[in-house]
Every structure is written in structure tokens, then in C-alpha cells.
Amino acid sequence: MNVYQIILSTIESKGGVYFILLDPDKIEAATIPEFLKVCENAGVDGFLVGGSLIVDGNLEASIELLKKHTSLPLIIFPGSVDQLSPKADALLYLSLVSGRNAEHIIGKHVLAAPTIKKFNLEAISTGYMLIESGRQTTAEYISGTRPIPRNKPEIAVSTALAAQYLGMKLIYLEGGSGADNHVPFEMINSVSNEIDIPLIVGGGIRNPDVARQMVKNGANIIVTGNYFEDKSNWNQIKEFASAVHVKLPVDV
Ligand code: 1GP
């Protein structure tokens, strides 16, 4: 099974997929083995690795380290064309369909394509949509695009449908890392009611109840990042995973 098939079958069997996003700038090699063990025991389904801006971290070394300590899927969540590695299991091939900056819709993809081919990386085409979440986020600033207004679910629905009709395999509603406000439930509901491909939601999720509400409103994949950079929160990883796995009994 490739990673996309694993995602589809996990949605089917557990009712939702729970991914944790790891930022190579924040990865501490010393704590990774313990962190990954906690994640595996808690039922986390895989990891996204990458970020809009990597300052000090080395993506390749981070993936190598993570691979040593987990067999869960490792998926690159690229912030730029140099965030590619043959050691990852797949790549979210993000097209920033909420924006009107051609570089982030198709330009960077042309530059990355030969390397993806050479690495034989599974590229999962993803309609990536920034949703207004309070303050300007790194992804907005770096991409030079404006997010979809949070009170305009109809724009989000039309954008997601357009991405689906263009053949994309996932839709990602992104509030942005550390967002003040997560993507509104109403928008998740409206988008998921109209599309036929899996829906990922991330950004500013700091509470398992919010994650569950998102899944109940139609999100299929939930991503959290920042929250587990603080070790004192690790004891909640299981709660998050259980909240997303709506088809499994809560104590599993
Ligand atoms: C993934 O950018 C998010 O979609 C991660 O956001 O760090 O706020 O969880 P947080």
C-alpha cells in the first residue's frame, strides 16, 4: 500500500487520521526516541515533516533520525523546493489554491518535479488553502498571498471543488502554525459536504475536543504541530488520537 492508500484505509477503519507535524528547527535529537515511542503507543498515524521557513534545522538529517525510531509514515510537508528527500515515505505536493501567486500554484512544482521523479517519491497532490486565523501567519507572509476570509465558507467550498476537479487528491484547510483561531467548524462542514476527497485540517488546534468537533464536522485528517513541542503536553497525545479516531472506543 502506498501512503495515500494507507490514509484512505485508516479513515475507513478508525474514522479519522491523526498526524503530528514536526518542524526540523524544533526537533531535539535527544528527545526524539522517547517522543516517537509515546506517539506510537498513543495511536498517532504518522508524521508530517517540514515548514514554511526552516532556519537552522536540516530536513534530511531530521528524516533520517525519525526513520531510525519509527515505522509510521513520514510525509514531507514542504515549505520550499529544497525540502525534498528520498528517505521520506511521501510528499504532500501542495498547490496553494487559495492564493493567486502562480509560483506557489505551479511554479515551484515544475522546479521540484525532476527531483521527485529521481527520488521516486510518492507525491500526493493537495489543494492547500490558507484560512484567515487572526494575525498574519508565516505561510501567508512567505507565500505573499491572502487567506480566505474565515466568514466566507462559500469561497472555501468553491476553491476546494475547483482543486478536486483539477484532480487533486486531498484538500488541506490551514489556519497556520500557532494560529490564534483554528479553522471554523462551519467552514469544515461546508467544504466536507461538497467534496469527495479527504479533508485535512490544521493550525491552532490545542485541544482534543476541538479535534473531535472537526472530525464530527467532516474533517478526515487532523494535524497538530506546536502543541507537542512542549514536553509537558505529551501526556495528551493519546487523548488527541482518540478524539480523532471516532470509530474506535475511547479507551483504545
Ligand atoms: C499544520 O500548520 C499546522 O497544518 C500546525 O499548526 O502548529 O498550530 O498545530 P499548529
PDB file of C-alpha atoms and ligand atoms in Angstrom:
ATOM      1  CA  MET A   1       0.000   0.000   0.000  1.00  0.00           C
ATOM      2  CA  ASN A   2       1.273   3.467  -0.742  1.00  0.00           C
ATOM      3  CA  VAL A   3       0.814   6.297   1.765  1.00  0.00           C
ATOM      4  CA  TYR A   4      -2.327   7.643   0.092  1.00  0.00           C
ATOM      5  CA  GLN A   5      -3.916   4.188   0.293  1.00  0.00           C
ATOM      6  CA  ILE A   6      -2.889   3.924   3.958  1.00  0.00           C
ATOM      7  CA  ILE A   7      -4.609   7.283   4.585  1.00  0.00           C
ATOM      8  CA  LEU A   8      -7.801   6.117   2.876  1.00  0.00           C
ATOM      9  CA  SER A   9      -7.872   2.810   4.718  1.00  0.00           C
ATOM     10  CA  THR A  10      -7.193   4.482   8.099  1.00  0.00           C
ATOM     11  CA  ILE A  11     -10.068   6.905   7.531  1.00  0.00           C
ATOM     12  CA  GLU A  12     -12.227   3.879   6.786  1.00  0.00           C
ATOM     13  CA  SER A  13     -11.108   1.778   9.761  1.00  0.00           C
ATOM     14  CA  LYS A  14     -10.570   4.409  12.504  1.00  0.00           C
ATOM     15  CA  GLY A  15     -12.877   7.191  11.340  1.00  0.00           C
ATOM     16  CA  GLY A  16     -10.029   9.709  11.065  1.00  0.00           C
ATOM     17  CA  VAL A  17      -6.274  10.110  10.720  1.00  0.00           C
ATOM     18  CA  TYR A  18      -4.124  11.899  13.267  1.00  0.00           C
ATOM     19  CA  PHE A  19      -0.790  13.335  12.124  1.00  0.00           C
ATOM     20  CA  ILE A  20       1.744  15.320  14.131  1.00  0.00           C
ATOM     21  CA  LEU A  21       3.760  17.959  12.279  1.00  0.00           C
ATOM     22  CA  LEU A  22       7.439  18.153  13.197  1.00  0.00           C
ATOM     23  CA  ASP A  23       9.404  21.282  12.430  1.00  0.00           C
ATOM     24  CA  PRO A  24      13.084  20.449  11.735  1.00  0.00           C
ATOM     25  CA  ASP A  25      14.070  23.682  13.529  1.00  0.00           C
ATOM     26  CA  LYS A  26      12.476  22.433  16.731  1.00  0.00           C
ATOM     27  CA  ILE A  27      13.468  18.752  16.673  1.00  0.00           C
ATOM     28  CA  GLU A  28      15.719  17.829  19.584  1.00  0.00           C
ATOM     29  CA  ALA A  29      17.616  14.679  18.729  1.00  0.00           C
ATOM     30  CA  ALA A  30      17.880  13.662  22.386  1.00  0.00           C
ATOM     31  CA  THR A  31      14.123  13.570  22.974  1.00  0.00           C
ATOM     32  CA  ILE A  32      13.019  12.105  19.637  1.00  0.00           C
ATOM     33  CA  PRO A  33      13.195   8.373  20.547  1.00  0.00           C
ATOM     34  CA  GLU A  34      11.012   8.907  23.632  1.00  0.00           C
ATOM     35  CA  PHE A  35       8.628  11.234  21.789  1.00  0.00           C
ATOM     36  CA  LEU A  36       8.127   8.768  18.948  1.00  0.00           C
ATOM     37  CA  LYS A  37       7.500   5.922  21.360  1.00  0.00           C
ATOM     38  CA  VAL A  38       4.819   7.989  23.129  1.00  0.00           C
ATOM     39  CA  CYS A  39       3.249   8.779  19.745  1.00  0.00           C
ATOM     40  CA  GLU A  40       3.224   5.151  18.621  1.00  0.00           C
ATOM     41  CA  ASN A  41       1.698   3.973  21.897  1.00  0.00           C
ATOM     42  CA  ALA A  42      -0.889   6.743  21.717  1.00  0.00           C
ATOM     43  CA  GLY A  43      -2.069   5.690  18.243  1.00  0.00           C
ATOM     44  CA  VAL A  44      -0.691   8.573  16.163  1.00  0.00           C
ATOM     45  CA  ASP A  45      -0.977   7.601  12.481  1.00  0.00           C
ATOM     46  CA  GLY A  46       2.095   9.326  11.073  1.00  0.00           C
ATOM     47  CA  PHE A  47       4.168  12.475  10.870  1.00  0.00           C
ATOM     48  CA  LEU A  48       4.446  15.470   8.613  1.00  0.00           C
ATOM     49  CA  VAL A  49       7.934  16.987   8.454  1.00  0.00           C
ATOM     50  CA  GLY A  50       8.775  20.438   7.135  1.00  0.00           C
ATOM     51  CA  GLY A  51       7.713  24.041   7.452  1.00  0.00           C
ATOM     52  CA  SER A  52       7.202  27.363   5.702  1.00  0.00           C
ATOM     53  CA  LEU A  53      10.618  28.502   6.859  1.00  0.00           C
ATOM     54  CA  ILE A  54      13.434  26.286   8.103  1.00  0.00           C
ATOM     55  CA  VAL A  55      16.130  28.411   9.717  1.00  0.00           C
ATOM     56  CA  ASP A  56      18.575  26.022  11.416  1.00  0.00           C
ATOM     57  CA  GLY A  57      17.100  22.552  11.012  1.00  0.00           C
ATOM     58  CA  ASN A  58      18.228  20.073   8.406  1.00  0.00           C
ATOM     59  CA  LEU A  59      15.305  18.241   6.818  1.00  0.00           C
ATOM     60  CA  GLU A  60      17.357  15.333   5.512  1.00  0.00           C
ATOM     61  CA  ALA A  61      19.019  14.706   8.887  1.00  0.00           C
ATOM     62  CA  SER A  62      15.658  15.058  10.659  1.00  0.00           C
ATOM     63  CA  ILE A  63      14.042  12.460   8.413  1.00  0.00           C
ATOM     64  CA  GLU A  64      16.953  10.102   8.886  1.00  0.00           C
ATOM     65  CA  LEU A  65      16.679  10.440  12.653  1.00  0.00           C
ATOM     66  CA  LEU A  66      12.908   9.945  12.662  1.00  0.00           C
ATOM     67  CA  LYS A  67      13.144   6.920  10.362  1.00  0.00           C
ATOM     68  CA  LYS A  68      15.525   5.264  12.797  1.00  0.00           C
ATOM     69  CA  HIS A  69      12.939   5.392  15.554  1.00  0.00           C
ATOM     70  CA  THR A  70       9.551   4.890  13.906  1.00  0.00           C
ATOM     71  CA  SER A  71       7.943   2.817  11.218  1.00  0.00           C
ATOM     72  CA  LEU A  72       4.942   5.149  10.959  1.00  0.00           C
ATOM     73  CA  PRO A  73       4.592   7.053   7.658  1.00  0.00           C
ATOM     74  CA  LEU A  74       6.810  10.136   7.328  1.00  0.00           C
ATOM     75  CA  ILE A  75       5.415  12.661   4.905  1.00  0.00           C
ATOM     76  CA  ILE A  76       7.197  15.793   3.774  1.00  0.00           C
ATOM     77  CA  PHE A  77       5.157  18.966   4.244  1.00  0.00           C
ATOM     78  CA  PRO A  78       7.327  21.203   2.104  1.00  0.00           C
ATOM     79  CA  GLY A  79       7.787  24.920   2.542  1.00  0.00           C
ATOM     80  CA  SER A  80      10.127  25.167  -0.435  1.00  0.00           C
ATOM     81  CA  VAL A  81      11.581  23.175  -3.318  1.00  0.00           C
ATOM     82  CA  ASP A  82      14.675  22.230  -1.370  1.00  0.00           C
ATOM     83  CA  GLN A  83      12.581  20.355   1.192  1.00  0.00           C
ATOM     84  CA  LEU A  84      12.753  17.013  -0.618  1.00  0.00           C
ATOM     85  CA  SER A  85      14.327  13.739   0.442  1.00  0.00           C
ATOM     86  CA  PRO A  86      14.350  10.198  -0.945  1.00  0.00           C
ATOM     87  CA  LYS A  87      14.163   8.908   2.628  1.00  0.00           C
ATOM     88  CA  ALA A  88      10.594  10.128   3.254  1.00  0.00           C
ATOM     89  CA  ASP A  89       7.621   7.890   2.502  1.00  0.00           C
ATOM     90  CA  ALA A  90       5.660  10.547   0.603  1.00  0.00           C
ATOM     91  CA  LEU A  91       5.345  14.233  -0.115  1.00  0.00           C
ATOM     92  CA  LEU A  92       2.304  16.480   0.155  1.00  0.00           C
ATOM     93  CA  TYR A  93       2.564  18.151  -3.246  1.00  0.00           C
ATOM     94  CA  LEU A  94       0.952  21.361  -2.057  1.00  0.00           C
ATOM     95  CA  SER A  95      -0.612  23.737  -4.546  1.00  0.00           C
ATOM     96  CA  LEU A  96      -1.624  26.953  -2.808  1.00  0.00           C
ATOM     97  CA  VAL A  97      -5.038  27.193  -4.442  1.00  0.00           C
ATOM     98  CA  SER A  98      -6.341  29.833  -2.019  1.00  0.00           C
ATOM     99  CA  GLY A  99      -3.747  32.303  -3.348  1.00  0.00           C
ATOM    100  CA  ARG A 100      -3.095  33.913  -6.689  1.00  0.00           C
ATOM    101  CA  ASN A 101       0.651  33.595  -6.701  1.00  0.00           C
ATOM    102  CA  ALA A 102       1.454  31.349  -9.685  1.00  0.00           C
ATOM    103  CA  GLU A 103       4.809  30.368  -8.172  1.00  0.00           C
ATOM    104  CA  HIS A 104       3.012  28.575  -5.355  1.00  0.00           C
ATOM    105  CA  ILE A 105       0.288  27.113  -7.545  1.00  0.00           C
ATOM    106  CA  ILE A 106       2.521  25.578 -10.256  1.00  0.00           C
ATOM    107  CA  GLY A 107       5.917  27.329 -10.482  1.00  0.00           C
ATOM    108  CA  LYS A 108       7.739  25.625  -7.608  1.00  0.00           C
ATOM    109  CA  HIS A 109       6.182  22.325  -8.635  1.00  0.00           C
ATOM    110  CA  VAL A 110       7.883  22.456 -12.025  1.00  0.00           C
ATOM    111  CA  LEU A 111      11.227  23.015 -10.307  1.00  0.00           C
ATOM    112  CA  ALA A 112      10.648  20.156  -7.869  1.00  0.00           C
ATOM    113  CA  ALA A 113       9.249  17.600 -10.340  1.00  0.00           C
ATOM    114  CA  PRO A 114      12.540  16.200 -11.734  1.00  0.00           C
ATOM    115  CA  THR A 115      13.853  15.637  -8.196  1.00  0.00           C
ATOM    116  CA  ILE A 116      10.616  13.956  -7.116  1.00  0.00           C
ATOM    117  CA  LYS A 117      10.961  11.639 -10.120  1.00  0.00           C
ATOM    118  CA  LYS A 118      14.613  10.918  -9.368  1.00  0.00           C
ATOM    119  CA  PHE A 119      13.833  10.177  -5.702  1.00  0.00           C
ATOM    120  CA  ASN A 120      10.845   8.037  -6.682  1.00  0.00           C
ATOM    121  CA  LEU A 121       8.846   9.921  -4.017  1.00  0.00           C
ATOM    122  CA  GLU A 122       5.107   9.404  -3.759  1.00  0.00           C
ATOM    123  CA  ALA A 123       3.668  12.863  -4.497  1.00  0.00           C
ATOM    124  CA  ILE A 124       0.169  13.333  -3.098  1.00  0.00           C
ATOM    125  CA  SER A 125      -1.345  16.338  -4.863  1.00  0.00           C
ATOM    126  CA  THR A 126      -3.001  18.553  -2.286  1.00  0.00           C
ATOM    127  CA  GLY A 127      -5.137  21.650  -2.700  1.00  0.00           C
ATOM    128  CA  TYR A 128      -3.680  23.828   0.067  1.00  0.00           C
ATOM    129  CA  MET A 129      -5.917  26.597   1.357  1.00  0.00           C
ATOM    130  CA  LEU A 130      -4.912  29.250   3.876  1.00  0.00           C
ATOM    131  CA  ILE A 131      -7.799  30.348   6.060  1.00  0.00           C
ATOM    132  CA  GLU A 132      -7.738  33.668   7.917  1.00  0.00           C
ATOM    133  CA  SER A 133      -6.999  32.908  11.563  1.00  0.00           C
ATOM    134  CA  GLY A 134      -6.331  36.191  13.368  1.00  0.00           C
ATOM    135  CA  ARG A 135      -2.845  37.540  12.797  1.00  0.00           C
ATOM    136  CA  GLN A 136      -0.851  37.113   9.605  1.00  0.00           C
ATOM    137  CA  THR A 137       0.800  33.676   9.575  1.00  0.00           C
ATOM    138  CA  THR A 138       4.265  32.686   8.338  1.00  0.00           C
ATOM    139  CA  ALA A 139       2.717  30.776   5.417  1.00  0.00           C
ATOM    140  CA  GLU A 140       0.787  33.886   4.320  1.00  0.00           C
ATOM    141  CA  TYR A 141       3.789  36.150   4.615  1.00  0.00           C
ATOM    142  CA  ILE A 142       6.211  33.811   2.862  1.00  0.00           C
ATOM    143  CA  SER A 143       3.801  32.961   0.041  1.00  0.00           C
ATOM    144  CA  GLY A 144       2.755  36.582  -0.440  1.00  0.00           C
ATOM    145  CA  THR A 145      -0.896  35.551  -0.549  1.00  0.00           C
ATOM    146  CA  ARG A 146      -4.027  36.494   1.316  1.00  0.00           C
ATOM    147  CA  PRO A 147      -6.007  33.838   3.154  1.00  0.00           C
ATOM    148  CA  ILE A 148      -9.676  33.043   2.556  1.00  0.00           C
ATOM    149  CA  PRO A 149     -11.815  35.119   4.980  1.00  0.00           C
ATOM    150  CA  ARG A 150     -12.986  32.904   7.825  1.00  0.00           C
ATOM    151  CA  ASN A 151     -16.602  34.013   7.460  1.00  0.00           C
ATOM    152  CA  LYS A 152     -16.765  33.044   3.760  1.00  0.00           C
ATOM    153  CA  PRO A 153     -17.314  29.268   3.658  1.00  0.00           C
ATOM    154  CA  GLU A 154     -18.705  29.579   0.138  1.00  0.00           C
ATOM    155  CA  ILE A 155     -15.308  30.742  -1.148  1.00  0.00           C
ATOM    156  CA  ALA A 156     -13.658  27.798   0.612  1.00  0.00           C
ATOM    157  CA  VAL A 157     -16.176  25.367  -0.903  1.00  0.00           C
ATOM    158  CA  SER A 158     -15.710  26.692  -4.455  1.00  0.00           C
ATOM    159  CA  THR A 159     -11.929  26.643  -4.095  1.00  0.00           C
ATOM    160  CA  ALA A 160     -11.908  23.086  -2.732  1.00  0.00           C
ATOM    161  CA  LEU A 161     -14.215  21.894  -5.503  1.00  0.00           C
ATOM    162  CA  ALA A 162     -12.020  23.528  -8.132  1.00  0.00           C
ATOM    163  CA  ALA A 163      -8.977  21.726  -6.699  1.00  0.00           C
ATOM    164  CA  GLN A 164     -10.875  18.440  -6.734  1.00  0.00           C
ATOM    165  CA  TYR A 165     -11.935  18.949 -10.351  1.00  0.00           C
ATOM    166  CA  LEU A 166      -8.303  19.678 -11.213  1.00  0.00           C
ATOM    167  CA  GLY A 167      -7.540  16.174  -9.953  1.00  0.00           C
ATOM    168  CA  MET A 168      -6.072  16.852  -6.523  1.00  0.00           C
ATOM    169  CA  LYS A 169      -6.261  14.001  -4.038  1.00  0.00           C
ATOM    170  CA  LEU A 170      -6.544  15.907  -0.753  1.00  0.00           C
ATOM    171  CA  ILE A 171      -7.800  19.294   0.417  1.00  0.00           C
ATOM    172  CA  TYR A 172      -5.940  20.985   3.266  1.00  0.00           C
ATOM    173  CA  LEU A 173      -7.619  23.780   5.265  1.00  0.00           C
ATOM    174  CA  GLU A 174      -4.733  25.554   7.004  1.00  0.00           C
ATOM    175  CA  GLY A 175      -5.137  28.059   9.819  1.00  0.00           C
ATOM    176  CA  GLY A 176      -1.341  28.387  10.023  1.00  0.00           C
ATOM    177  CA  SER A 177       1.057  27.180  12.665  1.00  0.00           C
ATOM    178  CA  GLY A 178       0.289  28.709  16.041  1.00  0.00           C
ATOM    179  CA  ALA A 179      -2.894  30.310  14.689  1.00  0.00           C
ATOM    180  CA  ASP A 180      -4.911  32.340  17.168  1.00  0.00           C
ATOM    181  CA  ASN A 181      -8.106  30.779  15.811  1.00  0.00           C
ATOM    182  CA  HIS A 182      -8.469  27.346  14.270  1.00  0.00           C
ATOM    183  CA  VAL A 183     -10.413  26.838  11.023  1.00  0.00           C
ATOM    184  CA  PRO A 184     -14.124  27.408  11.815  1.00  0.00           C
ATOM    185  CA  PHE A 185     -16.261  24.277  12.233  1.00  0.00           C
ATOM    186  CA  GLU A 186     -18.855  25.732   9.880  1.00  0.00           C
ATOM    187  CA  MET A 187     -16.317  26.041   7.077  1.00  0.00           C
ATOM    188  CA  ILE A 188     -15.074  22.476   7.645  1.00  0.00           C
ATOM    189  CA  ASN A 189     -18.667  21.303   7.499  1.00  0.00           C
ATOM    190  CA  SER A 190     -19.483  23.201   4.324  1.00  0.00           C
ATOM    191  CA  VAL A 191     -16.357  22.027   2.498  1.00  0.00           C
ATOM    192  CA  SER A 192     -16.618  18.392   3.565  1.00  0.00           C
ATOM    193  CA  ASN A 193     -20.261  18.242   2.491  1.00  0.00           C
ATOM    194  CA  GLU A 194     -19.324  19.171  -1.058  1.00  0.00           C
ATOM    195  CA  ILE A 195     -16.065  17.377  -1.815  1.00  0.00           C
ATOM    196  CA  ASP A 196     -15.416  13.669  -2.369  1.00  0.00           C
ATOM    197  CA  ILE A 197     -11.727  13.603  -1.445  1.00  0.00           C
ATOM    198  CA  PRO A 198     -10.266  13.553   2.086  1.00  0.00           C
ATOM    199  CA  LEU A 199     -10.113  16.808   4.024  1.00  0.00           C
ATOM    200  CA  ILE A 200      -7.109  17.732   6.208  1.00  0.00           C
ATOM    201  CA  VAL A 201      -7.421  20.465   8.829  1.00  0.00           C
ATOM    202  CA  GLY A 202      -4.564  22.021  10.814  1.00  0.00           C
ATOM    203  CA  GLY A 203      -3.383  25.158  12.571  1.00  0.00           C
ATOM    204  CA  GLY A 204      -4.080  26.358  16.104  1.00  0.00           C
ATOM    205  CA  ILE A 205      -5.558  23.084  17.390  1.00  0.00           C
ATOM    206  CA  ARG A 206      -4.630  22.840  21.074  1.00  0.00           C
ATOM    207  CA  ASN A 207      -7.485  20.831  22.491  1.00  0.00           C
ATOM    208  CA  PRO A 208      -8.731  17.278  21.766  1.00  0.00           C
ATOM    209  CA  ASP A 209     -12.371  18.406  21.933  1.00  0.00           C
ATOM    210  CA  VAL A 210     -11.709  20.814  19.075  1.00  0.00           C
ATOM    211  CA  ALA A 211     -10.104  17.987  17.086  1.00  0.00           C
ATOM    212  CA  ARG A 212     -13.136  15.769  17.661  1.00  0.00           C
ATOM    213  CA  GLN A 213     -15.564  18.521  16.696  1.00  0.00           C
ATOM    214  CA  MET A 214     -13.626  18.996  13.488  1.00  0.00           C
ATOM    215  CA  VAL A 215     -13.899  15.297  12.656  1.00  0.00           C
ATOM    216  CA  LYS A 216     -17.596  15.373  13.519  1.00  0.00           C
ATOM    217  CA  ASN A 217     -17.944  18.256  11.082  1.00  0.00           C
ATOM    218  CA  GLY A 218     -16.316  16.234   8.324  1.00  0.00           C
ATOM    219  CA  ALA A 219     -12.528  16.613   8.681  1.00  0.00           C
ATOM    220  CA  ASN A 220     -10.801  13.318   7.834  1.00  0.00           C
ATOM    221  CA  ILE A 221      -7.251  14.147   8.879  1.00  0.00           C
ATOM    222  CA  ILE A 222      -6.202  16.343  11.795  1.00  0.00           C
ATOM    223  CA  VAL A 223      -2.727  17.854  12.108  1.00  0.00           C
ATOM    224  CA  THR A 224      -1.226  19.386  15.226  1.00  0.00           C
ATOM    225  CA  GLY A 225       2.264  20.853  15.447  1.00  0.00           C
ATOM    226  CA  ASN A 226       3.276  23.432  18.053  1.00  0.00           C
ATOM    227  CA  TYR A 227       1.359  21.946  20.925  1.00  0.00           C
ATOM    228  CA  PHE A 228       3.634  18.953  21.380  1.00  0.00           C
ATOM    229  CA  GLU A 229       6.831  20.949  21.122  1.00  0.00           C
ATOM    230  CA  ASP A 230       6.231  21.372  24.857  1.00  0.00           C
ATOM    231  CA  LYS A 231       7.063  18.097  26.590  1.00  0.00           C
ATOM    232  CA  SER A 232       4.607  18.779  29.399  1.00  0.00           C
ATOM    233  CA  ASN A 233       1.805  18.272  26.849  1.00  0.00           C
ATOM    234  CA  TRP A 234       2.930  14.825  25.689  1.00  0.00           C
ATOM    235  CA  ASN A 235       0.557  13.153  28.138  1.00  0.00           C
ATOM    236  CA  GLN A 236      -2.308  14.443  25.962  1.00  0.00           C
ATOM    237  CA  ILE A 237      -1.189  12.845  22.703  1.00  0.00           C
ATOM    238  CA  LYS A 238      -3.346   9.804  23.356  1.00  0.00           C
ATOM    239  CA  GLU A 239      -6.365  11.986  24.039  1.00  0.00           C
ATOM    240  CA  PHE A 240      -5.876  13.755  20.711  1.00  0.00           C
ATOM    241  CA  ALA A 241      -5.502  10.466  18.825  1.00  0.00           C
ATOM    242  CA  SER A 242      -8.633   9.028  20.480  1.00  0.00           C
ATOM    243  CA  ALA A 243     -10.554  12.219  19.725  1.00  0.00           C
ATOM    244  CA  VAL A 244      -9.745  11.869  16.020  1.00  0.00           C
ATOM    245  CA  HIS A 245     -10.356   8.103  15.854  1.00  0.00           C
ATOM    246  CA  VAL A 246     -14.098   8.464  16.172  1.00  0.00           C
ATOM    247  CA  LYS A 247     -14.766   4.861  15.111  1.00  0.00           C
ATOM    248  CA  LEU A 248     -12.596   3.354  17.863  1.00  0.00           C
ATOM    249  CA  PRO A 249     -13.621   3.016  21.510  1.00  0.00           C
ATOM    250  CA  VAL A 250     -12.233   5.945  23.526  1.00  0.00           C
ATOM    251  CA  ASP A 251     -10.023   3.838  25.805  1.00  0.00           C
ATOM    252  CA  VAL A 252      -8.132   2.134  22.941  1.00  0.00           C
TER     253      VAL A 252
HETATM  254  C1  1GP B   1      -0.440  22.222  10.375  1.00  0.00           C
HETATM  255  O1  1GP B   1       0.367  24.397  10.495  1.00  0.00           O
HETATM  256  C2  1GP B   1      -0.313  23.408  11.176  1.00  0.00           C
HETATM  257  O2  1GP B   1      -1.489  22.414   9.492  1.00  0.00           O
HETATM  258  C3  1GP B   1       0.260  23.145  12.514  1.00  0.00           C
HETATM  259  O3  1GP B   1      -0.275  24.121  13.290  1.00  0.00           O
HETATM  260  O4  1GP B   1       1.477  24.244  14.999  1.00  0.00           O
HETATM  261  O5  1GP B   1      -0.697  25.447  15.265  1.00  0.00           O
HETATM  262  O6  1GP B   1      -0.595  22.972  15.466  1.00  0.00           O
HETATM  263  P1  1GP B   1      -0.005  24.207  14.859  1.00  0.00           P
END
